[in-house]
Coordinates of C-alpha atoms and ligand atoms in Angstrom, one line a residue:
M213 CA -0.1 0.1 0.1
A214 CA 1.2 3.4 -1.0
D215 CA 2.7 5.5 2.1
L216 CA 0.5 8.5 2.3
D217 CA 1.4 9.4 5.8
G218 CA 3.2 12.7 6.3
L219 CA 2.5 14.1 2.9
K220 CA 2.7 17.7 2.7
D221 CA 0.9 20.3 0.6
G222 CA 3.1 22.3 -1.7
K223 CA 3.5 26.1 -1.1
D224 CA 6.4 27.5 -2.8
Y225 CA 5.2 28.1 -6.3
G226 CA 7.1 31.0 -7.4
I227 CA 3.8 33.0 -8.0
G228 CA 5.0 36.1 -9.6
T229 CA 8.5 34.4 -11.1
P230 CA 8.1 34.0 -14.8
V231 CA 9.4 30.4 -16.2
Q232 CA 12.8 30.7 -17.1
E233 CA 13.2 29.7 -20.7
Q234 CA 16.5 30.1 -22.7
P235 CA 16.7 30.1 -26.4
F236 CA 18.4 27.0 -27.5
F237 CA 22.3 27.8 -28.0
L238 CA 22.7 26.6 -31.5
K239 CA 21.8 28.6 -34.8
G240 CA 18.5 27.7 -36.6
S241 CA 17.8 25.1 -33.9
N242 CA 15.4 26.9 -31.6
H243 CA 12.3 25.3 -32.6
L244 CA 13.4 21.6 -32.7
D245 CA 12.0 18.9 -30.7
W246 CA 13.4 17.9 -27.2
G247 CA 15.1 14.7 -28.1
M248 CA 16.7 16.7 -31.2
Q249 CA 18.2 19.3 -29.2
N250 CA 19.5 16.9 -26.5
R251 CA 21.5 15.2 -29.2
L252 CA 22.6 18.5 -30.8
S253 CA 23.9 19.4 -27.1
R254 CA 26.2 16.2 -27.3
L255 CA 27.3 17.0 -30.9
F256 CA 27.9 20.8 -29.9
N257 CA 29.6 22.1 -26.8
P258 CA 26.8 23.9 -25.1
K259 CA 29.7 26.2 -23.5
S260 CA 31.4 27.2 -26.9
G261 CA 28.8 26.3 -29.1
R262 CA 31.4 24.3 -31.2
T263 CA 32.7 20.9 -32.0
V264 CA 35.7 19.0 -32.8
M265 CA 34.4 16.2 -34.9
L266 CA 36.9 13.6 -35.6
A267 CA 36.5 12.2 -39.0
F268 CA 37.7 8.6 -40.2
D269 CA 34.9 7.6 -42.2
H270 CA 37.1 7.9 -45.5
G271 CA 37.5 4.1 -45.6
Y272 CA 33.8 3.6 -47.2
F273 CA 35.1 4.5 -50.5
Q274 CA 38.8 5.0 -50.1
G275 CA 39.7 1.7 -48.3
P276 CA 42.7 1.8 -45.9
T277 CA 44.0 5.3 -46.5
T278 CA 47.3 6.5 -44.8
G279 CA 46.5 6.9 -41.1
L280 CA 43.6 4.6 -41.2
E281 CA 45.0 1.1 -41.8
R282 CA 44.5 0.1 -38.2
I283 CA 41.6 2.4 -36.8
D284 CA 42.0 0.5 -33.3
L285 CA 46.1 1.5 -32.9
T286 CA 46.0 4.9 -34.7
I287 CA 42.3 6.7 -34.0
A288 CA 41.4 4.9 -30.7
P289 CA 43.7 6.8 -29.0
L290 CA 42.6 10.0 -30.3
M291 CA 39.0 9.4 -29.6
P292 CA 39.1 10.8 -26.2
Y293 CA 39.9 14.4 -27.1
A294 CA 37.1 14.4 -30.0
D295 CA 33.8 15.6 -29.3
V296 CA 32.3 13.7 -31.6
L297 CA 33.3 10.5 -33.9
M298 CA 32.3 10.5 -37.5
C299 CA 32.6 7.1 -38.9
T300 CA 30.9 4.1 -40.5
R301 CA 28.7 1.2 -38.8
G302 CA 31.6 -1.2 -39.7
A303 CA 34.1 1.2 -37.9
L304 CA 32.1 1.6 -35.0
R305 CA 31.3 -2.1 -34.4
T306 CA 34.9 -3.4 -34.7
S307 CA 37.1 -0.6 -33.4
V308 CA 35.3 1.8 -31.2
D309 CA 34.7 1.2 -27.4
P310 CA 31.0 1.6 -26.6
A311 CA 31.9 2.3 -23.1
L312 CA 34.0 5.4 -24.6
G313 CA 30.5 7.4 -24.5
K314 CA 31.3 9.7 -27.4
P315 CA 28.5 10.7 -29.6
V316 CA 28.5 9.4 -33.2
A317 CA 27.8 11.1 -36.6
L318 CA 27.1 8.0 -38.5
R319 CA 28.1 7.4 -42.1
C320 CA 24.9 6.5 -43.8
S321 CA 25.6 7.0 -47.4
A322 CA 27.8 4.7 -49.7
G323 CA 27.7 3.0 -53.1
Q324 CA 30.8 4.2 -54.8
S325 CA 34.8 3.7 -54.5
I326 CA 37.8 5.8 -55.9
L327 CA 37.5 3.9 -58.9
T328 CA 34.1 5.0 -59.8
E329 CA 31.8 8.1 -59.9
L330 CA 31.9 9.6 -56.5
S331 CA 28.2 11.2 -56.5
N332 CA 26.7 7.7 -57.0
E333 CA 25.5 6.8 -53.5
Y334 CA 22.2 5.4 -52.1
I335 CA 21.5 5.3 -48.3
S336 CA 23.3 2.6 -46.9
V337 CA 22.1 2.5 -43.2
E338 CA 18.4 1.6 -42.0
M339 CA 17.0 3.7 -39.3
E340 CA 16.5 0.9 -37.0
E341 CA 20.2 0.2 -37.3
A342 CA 21.1 3.7 -36.8
L343 CA 18.9 3.7 -33.5
R344 CA 20.3 0.2 -32.4
L345 CA 24.0 2.0 -32.5
N346 CA 22.5 4.9 -30.5
A347 CA 23.7 7.4 -33.4
S348 CA 23.6 11.1 -32.3
A349 CA 23.5 12.4 -36.0
L350 CA 23.0 10.8 -39.4
A351 CA 25.3 11.6 -42.4
A352 CA 25.3 11.6 -46.0
Q353 CA 26.6 13.7 -48.8
I354 CA 24.9 16.1 -51.3
Y355 CA 26.8 16.3 -54.5
I356 CA 25.5 19.7 -56.0
G357 CA 26.4 20.1 -59.5
A358 CA 27.7 16.5 -60.0
E359 CA 26.1 13.7 -62.2
H360 CA 24.1 12.1 -59.4
E361 CA 23.0 15.5 -57.6
H362 CA 19.5 14.6 -57.6
Q363 CA 19.8 11.3 -55.9
S364 CA 22.4 12.6 -53.4
I365 CA 19.6 15.4 -52.5
K366 CA 17.2 12.4 -52.1
N367 CA 19.3 10.6 -50.1
V368 CA 20.0 13.3 -47.4
T369 CA 16.1 14.5 -47.5
K370 CA 15.3 10.5 -46.7
L371 CA 17.6 10.6 -44.0
I372 CA 16.1 13.9 -42.6
D373 CA 12.5 12.7 -42.8
A374 CA 13.6 9.2 -41.0
G375 CA 15.9 10.9 -38.5
T376 CA 13.2 13.8 -37.7
R377 CA 10.6 10.8 -36.8
Y378 CA 13.1 9.6 -34.0
G379 CA 14.8 13.1 -32.9
I380 CA 18.1 12.1 -34.7
P381 CA 19.7 15.3 -36.5
T382 CA 21.0 15.1 -40.0
L383 CA 24.5 16.4 -41.1
A384 CA 24.8 17.2 -44.9
V385 CA 28.2 16.9 -46.0
T386 CA 28.7 18.9 -49.1
G387 CA 30.7 16.7 -51.7
V388 CA 32.1 18.7 -54.5
G389 CA 31.1 18.1 -57.9
K390 CA 33.5 17.3 -60.7
D391 CA 33.2 20.5 -62.5
M392 CA 32.6 23.1 -59.8
A393 CA 34.7 25.6 -58.5
R394 CA 35.7 25.3 -54.8
D395 CA 34.9 29.0 -54.1
A396 CA 32.5 30.8 -51.6
R397 CA 29.7 30.9 -54.5
Y398 CA 29.7 27.1 -54.9
F399 CA 29.8 26.4 -50.9
G400 CA 27.2 29.0 -50.6
L401 CA 25.1 27.2 -52.9
A402 CA 25.6 23.6 -51.5
T403 CA 25.4 24.7 -47.9
R404 CA 22.0 26.7 -48.2
I405 CA 20.6 24.0 -50.3
A406 CA 21.3 21.3 -47.6
A407 CA 19.8 23.5 -45.0
E408 CA 16.8 24.5 -47.0
I409 CA 15.9 20.9 -47.4
G410 CA 16.1 20.3 -43.6
A411 CA 19.7 19.5 -42.6
H412 CA 20.4 20.1 -39.1
F413 CA 23.9 21.3 -39.7
V414 CA 26.3 21.2 -42.7
K415 CA 29.9 20.3 -43.6
T416 CA 31.8 22.2 -45.8
Y417 CA 35.4 23.1 -46.9
F418 CA 36.8 26.4 -46.0
V419 CA 37.8 28.8 -48.9
E420 CA 40.3 31.8 -48.7
K421 CA 37.8 34.3 -50.0
A422 CA 34.5 35.2 -48.4
F423 CA 34.0 32.0 -46.4
E424 CA 31.9 34.5 -44.0
T425 CA 29.2 34.4 -46.9
V426 CA 28.9 30.9 -46.8
T427 CA 28.6 30.5 -43.0
H428 CA 26.2 33.7 -42.8
G429 CA 24.0 32.2 -45.7
C430 CA 23.5 29.1 -44.1
P431 CA 20.9 29.1 -41.7
V432 CA 22.1 26.3 -39.5
P433 CA 25.9 25.4 -38.1
V434 CA 28.6 25.0 -40.6
V435 CA 31.4 22.8 -39.6
I436 CA 34.8 22.7 -41.8
A437 CA 36.3 19.5 -43.2
G438 CA 39.9 19.6 -42.9
G439 CA 40.8 18.3 -46.8
K440 CA 43.9 17.0 -47.6
K441 CA 47.0 17.1 -45.3
I442 CA 48.8 20.3 -45.1
P443 CA 51.5 21.7 -42.4
E444 CA 50.0 21.8 -39.0
L445 CA 50.2 25.5 -38.7
D446 CA 48.3 25.8 -42.0
A447 CA 45.6 23.7 -40.8
L448 CA 45.3 25.3 -37.4
T449 CA 45.1 28.6 -39.3
M450 CA 42.7 27.1 -41.5
A451 CA 40.6 26.2 -38.6
Y452 CA 41.0 29.7 -36.7
R453 CA 39.8 31.5 -39.8
G454 CA 36.9 29.1 -40.4
I455 CA 35.7 29.6 -36.9
D456 CA 36.6 33.4 -36.6
Q457 CA 34.5 33.8 -39.9
G458 CA 31.4 31.8 -38.3
A459 CA 31.9 28.1 -38.7
A460 CA 30.6 26.2 -35.3
G461 CA 33.6 23.7 -35.7
V462 CA 35.6 21.3 -37.7
D463 CA 35.0 17.6 -38.9
M464 CA 38.6 16.8 -39.4
G465 CA 40.2 13.6 -40.4
R466 CA 43.6 13.6 -42.4
N467 CA 45.0 16.8 -40.8
I468 CA 44.8 15.0 -37.4
F469 CA 45.2 11.5 -38.0
Q470 CA 48.2 12.0 -40.4
S471 CA 50.0 14.6 -38.5
D472 CA 53.5 13.6 -37.0
S473 CA 51.7 13.8 -33.7
P474 CA 48.1 13.1 -34.1
K475 CA 47.3 13.5 -30.2
A476 CA 49.0 16.8 -30.0
M477 CA 47.2 17.9 -33.0
I478 CA 43.8 17.1 -32.0
Q479 CA 44.3 19.0 -28.8
A480 CA 45.6 22.1 -30.7
V481 CA 42.6 22.1 -32.8
G482 CA 40.4 21.7 -29.8
A483 CA 41.9 24.9 -28.4
V484 CA 41.5 26.8 -31.5
V485 CA 37.9 25.7 -32.0
H486 CA 36.6 26.0 -28.3
E487 CA 38.9 28.7 -27.2
L488 CA 39.6 30.6 -30.5
M489 CA 43.3 30.2 -29.6
R490 CA 45.3 32.0 -32.0
P491 CA 46.9 29.6 -34.6
E492 CA 50.6 30.3 -33.5
R493 CA 49.8 29.8 -29.9
A494 CA 48.1 26.8 -30.9
F495 CA 51.0 25.6 -33.2
E496 CA 53.3 26.1 -29.9
M497 CA 50.9 24.1 -28.0
Y498 CA 51.1 21.4 -30.6
Q499 CA 54.8 21.5 -30.5
D500 CA 55.1 21.3 -26.7
L501 CA 52.6 18.3 -26.7
K502 CA 54.7 16.6 -29.4
A503 CA 57.9 17.4 -27.6
Q504 CA 56.2 15.6 -24.4
G505 CA 55.8 12.7 -26.4
A506 CA 51.9 13.1 -27.0
Ligands
R5P105 C1 34.9 12.3 -46.4 O1 34.5 11.7 -47.2 C2 34.4 12.2 -45.5 O2 33.2 13.0 -45.2 C3 35.4 13.0 -44.3 O3 34.6 12.8 -43.1 C4 35.7 14.2 -44.8 O4 36.1 14.6 -45.8 C5 36.7 15.0 -43.5 O5 37.9 14.6 -43.6 P1 39.0 15.1 -43.9 O6 39.4 16.4 -42.8 O7 40.3 14.3 -43.9 O8 38.8 16.0 -45.2

């Protein structure tokens, strides 16, 4: 029988004190449902509003690329320093410790290889599987201007619809169409299309000129991919400039795991992203950590 003795009537209702309601910290996400905002709060640090995503999904079309030959040996030691892991379900099940507790942006497209047309993708993960893997975000490419542009847009919209049903945000990754110039005009077009079809955040590349027009023309957060390996100071400078011009973080792979000291590099990138540490200072931090054997 329920213990009903000693129950006291409530008396402090805060009459006259309005309910405290904060706007959600992430651009374009204020009207999303609770589960969606909760997952976005795992993906983006609510204090800085930004994220360091560690991308190691390259194998789904590139095979064992440099630095990813053994994910268990090279990437696992970096995972504690990342805010988010971006990978395929194959990498997740074989090489990521479920007890680590890091949110996962799950690569949900496939269908091509470096030997064939890159834009020829389909949705390769069922929603049920994404839920089973406890994905915090679903990810697929949109290839604007490429041969399979239409199908790639369809892929992303399908993910958005499926994810929305269960409160899982979708990351649209802007894959570059073969004949398109990699400039602010192109990425402005691609990121805006991604946001308008309903992507909750968008990954794109940093460009030297007018990158702020890309971030400001996109009504949801933009994260930047690292691209091919460049010297560490240059990569830190790119991250700094991207953040300074409105990016909400990085989704970086090769410039971390192909670095001379990946552990030092991911920490230096983290300082740039979350503290807006100047690139020269972050490079010193990288060198210090490297010298200490990071
Ligand atoms: C590429 O297909 C993947 O989406 C990667 O996650 C993305 O390119 C980021 O990796 P990186 O910094 O090496 O360019």
